[in-house]
Amino acid sequence: MKRALIAGLAIALTSGAALAYDAASQVKDRQAGMKQIGGNMKGLYDTLNGDKDPAKLKQYAGAINTLAGKVPSFFPAGSGPESGEKTKAKADIWTDTAGFKAAAGAFAAQAAKLNAAAQTGDADKVQAEFAATRATCKGCHDKYQNH
Ligand code: HEC
């Protein structure tokens, strides 16, 4: 019993390095996820200002909707500025959790509307929801991202 406790303590002590690695990959994954969201928004913008191909509108909006549902998981505790990693995420994300949840929720709700509009294939409807979606990105970035 005592031996097991000591072994457990040794594991806890040596996992310090692993935790530092985790924060680094959490930040990397978050930024990659945000980049993916940005890439799909750009694809949507270009399509709306180009051939308005309904298949592409559906593809981009669908991807944004899926990614929007993952945004809360991009921000695990310990992946903020206190981690020492290069991140623009503000510490407020983890102190003002209600406000951050609301910002993420507003984006997810709007992404669902964007996706619904894209399923109709009507570019005008997508255009309207695109503007509203961009506003929800800005709503969160203004409050929770360092510039
Ligand atoms: C709930 C908050 C939230 C929402 C909603 C949100 N973002 Fe972000 N975004 C952030 C934060 C915080 C960062 C900074 C992440 C970091 O540096 O660790 C970020 C970073 C980014 C980045 C930079 C990634 C990099 O390479 O470092 C891009 C691009 C981006 N967001 C695009 C978007 C777009 C486009 C939308 C909307 C369609 C959006 N975001 C919605 C919080 C949000």
Short mmCIF file of N, CA and C and ligand atoms in Angstrom, two decimals, residues 26-28 30-42 64 68 71-72 74-75 79-80 86-90 93-94 99-108 111 114 130 133-146, ligand 1:
data_model
loop_
_atom_site.label_atom_id
_atom_site.label_comp_id
_atom_site.label_asym_id
_atom_site.label_seq_id
_atom_site.Cartn_x
_atom_site.Cartn_y
_atom_site.Cartn_z
N GLN A 26 -2.14 22.07 -26.70
CA GLN A 26 -3.49 22.62 -26.59
C GLN A 26 -3.57 23.97 -27.30
N VAL A 27 -2.56 24.79 -27.10
CA VAL A 27 -2.53 26.10 -27.77
C VAL A 27 -2.41 25.91 -29.28
N LYS A 28 -1.55 24.99 -29.68
CA LYS A 28 -1.35 24.72 -31.11
C LYS A 28 -2.65 24.25 -31.74
N ARG A 30 -5.69 24.68 -30.67
CA ARG A 30 -6.67 25.77 -30.65
C ARG A 30 -6.45 26.70 -31.84
N GLN A 31 -5.19 27.11 -32.02
CA GLN A 31 -4.89 28.04 -33.11
C GLN A 31 -5.15 27.40 -34.47
N ALA A 32 -4.85 26.10 -34.56
CA ALA A 32 -5.11 25.39 -35.82
C ALA A 32 -6.62 25.31 -36.07
N GLY A 33 -7.40 25.08 -35.02
CA GLY A 33 -8.86 25.01 -35.14
C GLY A 33 -9.43 26.36 -35.57
N MET A 34 -8.91 27.43 -34.97
CA MET A 34 -9.37 28.78 -35.33
C MET A 34 -9.00 29.09 -36.78
N LYS A 35 -7.81 28.65 -37.18
CA LYS A 35 -7.37 28.88 -38.56
C LYS A 35 -8.30 28.16 -39.53
N GLN A 36 -8.73 26.96 -39.15
CA GLN A 36 -9.65 26.19 -39.99
C GLN A 36 -10.98 26.92 -40.12
N ILE A 37 -11.44 27.49 -39.00
CA ILE A 37 -12.68 28.27 -39.03
C ILE A 37 -12.49 29.45 -39.98
N GLY A 38 -11.35 30.13 -39.83
CA GLY A 38 -11.05 31.28 -40.69
C GLY A 38 -10.97 30.89 -42.16
N GLY A 39 -10.36 29.74 -42.44
CA GLY A 39 -10.23 29.28 -43.83
C GLY A 39 -11.59 28.99 -44.46
N ASN A 40 -12.48 28.41 -43.67
CA ASN A 40 -13.82 28.11 -44.19
C ASN A 40 -14.64 29.39 -44.36
N MET A 41 -14.44 30.36 -43.47
CA MET A 41 -15.12 31.66 -43.63
C MET A 41 -14.63 32.35 -44.91
N LYS A 42 -13.34 32.25 -45.18
CA LYS A 42 -12.79 32.85 -46.39
C LYS A 42 -13.34 32.15 -47.63
N ILE A 64 -18.02 25.00 -40.80
CA ILE A 64 -18.03 26.04 -39.76
C ILE A 64 -18.95 25.62 -38.61
N ALA A 68 -17.72 25.11 -34.88
CA ALA A 68 -18.28 26.00 -33.86
C ALA A 68 -18.63 25.21 -32.59
N VAL A 71 -15.55 24.77 -30.30
CA VAL A 71 -14.81 25.92 -29.76
C VAL A 71 -14.61 25.84 -28.24
N PRO A 72 -15.65 25.52 -27.45
CA PRO A 72 -15.40 25.45 -25.99
C PRO A 72 -14.26 24.49 -25.64
N PHE A 74 -11.63 23.98 -27.25
CA PHE A 74 -10.32 24.54 -27.63
C PHE A 74 -9.64 25.24 -26.46
N PHE A 75 -10.37 25.43 -25.35
CA PHE A 75 -9.86 26.25 -24.25
C PHE A 75 -9.78 25.50 -22.92
N SER A 79 -4.36 26.37 -20.47
CA SER A 79 -3.82 26.68 -21.79
C SER A 79 -3.83 28.18 -22.07
N GLY A 80 -3.99 28.97 -21.01
CA GLY A 80 -4.01 30.42 -21.14
C GLY A 80 -2.62 31.02 -21.06
N LYS A 86 2.95 30.88 -26.33
CA LYS A 86 2.63 32.06 -27.12
C LYS A 86 1.17 31.98 -27.54
N THR A 87 0.34 32.71 -26.83
CA THR A 87 -1.10 32.67 -27.12
C THR A 87 -1.70 34.07 -26.99
N LYS A 88 -2.70 34.31 -27.80
CA LYS A 88 -3.41 35.59 -27.71
C LYS A 88 -4.67 35.46 -26.86
N ALA A 89 -4.90 34.26 -26.33
CA ALA A 89 -6.07 34.05 -25.47
C ALA A 89 -5.89 34.82 -24.16
N LYS A 90 -6.89 35.61 -23.80
CA LYS A 90 -6.82 36.38 -22.55
C LYS A 90 -7.18 35.50 -21.35
N ILE A 93 -10.86 34.48 -20.20
CA ILE A 93 -11.61 33.32 -20.69
C ILE A 93 -11.89 32.36 -19.54
N TRP A 94 -10.92 32.23 -18.65
CA TRP A 94 -11.04 31.26 -17.55
C TRP A 94 -11.52 31.91 -16.24
N GLY A 99 -19.31 34.69 -19.31
CA GLY A 99 -19.23 35.57 -20.49
C GLY A 99 -18.63 34.85 -21.69
N PHE A 100 -17.62 34.05 -21.43
CA PHE A 100 -16.98 33.33 -22.52
C PHE A 100 -17.91 32.27 -23.10
N LYS A 101 -18.61 31.57 -22.21
CA LYS A 101 -19.57 30.55 -22.65
C LYS A 101 -20.64 31.19 -23.52
N ALA A 102 -21.08 32.39 -23.13
CA ALA A 102 -22.11 33.10 -23.88
C ALA A 102 -21.58 33.45 -25.28
N ALA A 103 -20.32 33.90 -25.35
CA ALA A 103 -19.73 34.28 -26.64
C ALA A 103 -19.59 33.05 -27.55
N ALA A 104 -19.18 31.93 -26.96
CA ALA A 104 -19.05 30.70 -27.75
C ALA A 104 -20.42 30.19 -28.17
N GLY A 105 -21.40 30.34 -27.26
CA GLY A 105 -22.77 29.91 -27.56
C GLY A 105 -23.40 30.74 -28.66
N ALA A 106 -23.13 32.05 -28.65
CA ALA A 106 -23.68 32.94 -29.68
C ALA A 106 -23.13 32.55 -31.05
N PHE A 107 -21.85 32.20 -31.08
CA PHE A 107 -21.24 31.78 -32.34
C PHE A 107 -21.85 30.46 -32.81
N ALA A 108 -21.99 29.49 -31.90
CA ALA A 108 -22.53 28.18 -32.28
C ALA A 108 -23.97 28.32 -32.80
N ALA A 111 -23.78 29.89 -36.22
CA ALA A 111 -23.24 28.95 -37.21
C ALA A 111 -24.32 27.96 -37.65
N LEU A 114 -26.40 29.79 -40.13
CA LEU A 114 -25.63 29.89 -41.37
C LEU A 114 -25.74 28.58 -42.15
N PHE A 130 -23.96 35.20 -43.10
CA PHE A 130 -22.49 35.32 -43.08
C PHE A 130 -22.10 36.57 -42.29
N THR A 133 -22.64 36.04 -38.71
CA THR A 133 -21.65 35.12 -38.15
C THR A 133 -20.34 35.85 -37.87
N ARG A 134 -19.94 36.67 -38.83
CA ARG A 134 -18.71 37.44 -38.62
C ARG A 134 -18.79 38.31 -37.37
N ALA A 135 -19.99 38.82 -37.11
CA ALA A 135 -20.19 39.64 -35.91
C ALA A 135 -19.96 38.83 -34.63
N THR A 136 -20.29 37.54 -34.67
CA THR A 136 -20.08 36.73 -33.46
C THR A 136 -18.60 36.40 -33.27
N CYS A 137 -17.83 36.31 -34.36
CA CYS A 137 -16.37 36.12 -34.24
C CYS A 137 -15.81 37.35 -33.54
N LYS A 138 -16.21 38.50 -34.07
CA LYS A 138 -15.70 39.77 -33.55
C LYS A 138 -16.11 39.96 -32.09
N GLY A 139 -17.35 39.56 -31.77
CA GLY A 139 -17.84 39.68 -30.40
C GLY A 139 -16.91 38.98 -29.42
N CYS A 140 -16.45 37.80 -29.78
CA CYS A 140 -15.55 37.07 -28.88
C CYS A 140 -14.13 37.62 -28.97
N HIS A 141 -13.65 37.87 -30.16
CA HIS A 141 -12.25 38.35 -30.30
C HIS A 141 -12.05 39.68 -29.57
N ASP A 142 -13.02 40.59 -29.68
CA ASP A 142 -12.88 41.90 -29.03
C ASP A 142 -12.69 41.75 -27.52
N LYS A 143 -13.38 40.77 -26.95
CA LYS A 143 -13.37 40.62 -25.50
C LYS A 143 -12.28 39.69 -24.99
N TYR A 144 -12.00 38.64 -25.74
CA TYR A 144 -11.17 37.56 -25.19
C TYR A 144 -9.87 37.26 -25.93
N GLN A 145 -9.56 38.06 -26.97
CA GLN A 145 -8.32 37.83 -27.71
C GLN A 145 -7.46 39.09 -27.64
N ASN A 146 -6.19 38.92 -27.32
CA ASN A 146 -5.26 40.04 -27.35
C ASN A 146 -4.91 40.35 -28.80
C1 HEC B 1 -15.73 32.19 -28.13
C2 HEC B 1 -14.62 32.94 -28.61
C3 HEC B 1 -14.23 32.92 -30.06
C4 HEC B 1 -15.05 32.84 -31.16
C5 HEC B 1 -16.57 32.74 -31.22
C6 HEC B 1 -14.18 32.90 -32.32
N1 HEC B 1 -12.88 33.01 -31.93
FE1 HEC B 1 -11.26 33.06 -33.15
N2 HEC B 1 -10.02 33.18 -31.53
C7 HEC B 1 -10.43 33.26 -30.23
C8 HEC B 1 -9.27 33.37 -29.35
C9 HEC B 1 -9.28 33.49 -27.84
C10 HEC B 1 -8.13 33.34 -30.19
C11 HEC B 1 -6.66 33.37 -29.77
C12 HEC B 1 -6.15 31.94 -29.66
C13 HEC B 1 -4.71 31.81 -29.24
O1 HEC B 1 -3.85 32.63 -29.66
O2 HEC B 1 -4.41 30.88 -28.46
C14 HEC B 1 -8.66 33.23 -31.56
C15 HEC B 1 -7.86 33.16 -32.69
C16 HEC B 1 -8.32 33.16 -34.01
C17 HEC B 1 -7.47 33.15 -35.17
C18 HEC B 1 -5.95 33.15 -35.19
C19 HEC B 1 -5.43 31.72 -35.11
C20 HEC B 1 -3.90 31.64 -35.13
O3 HEC B 1 -3.35 31.28 -36.16
O4 HEC B 1 -3.27 31.96 -34.11
C21 HEC B 1 -8.31 33.16 -36.28
C22 HEC B 1 -7.92 33.17 -37.74
C23 HEC B 1 -9.67 33.17 -35.78
N3 HEC B 1 -9.65 33.16 -34.39
C24 HEC B 1 -10.80 33.19 -36.58
C25 HEC B 1 -12.11 33.16 -36.09
C26 HEC B 1 -13.28 33.28 -36.93
C27 HEC B 1 -13.27 33.51 -38.45
C28 HEC B 1 -14.36 33.16 -36.10
C29 HEC B 1 -15.83 33.20 -36.45
C30 HEC B 1 -16.30 32.51 -37.65
C31 HEC B 1 -13.85 33.01 -34.75
N4 HEC B 1 -12.49 33.02 -34.78
C32 HEC B 1 -14.65 32.87 -33.62
C33 HEC B 1 -11.72 33.22 -29.76
C34 HEC B 1 -12.85 33.06 -30.55
#
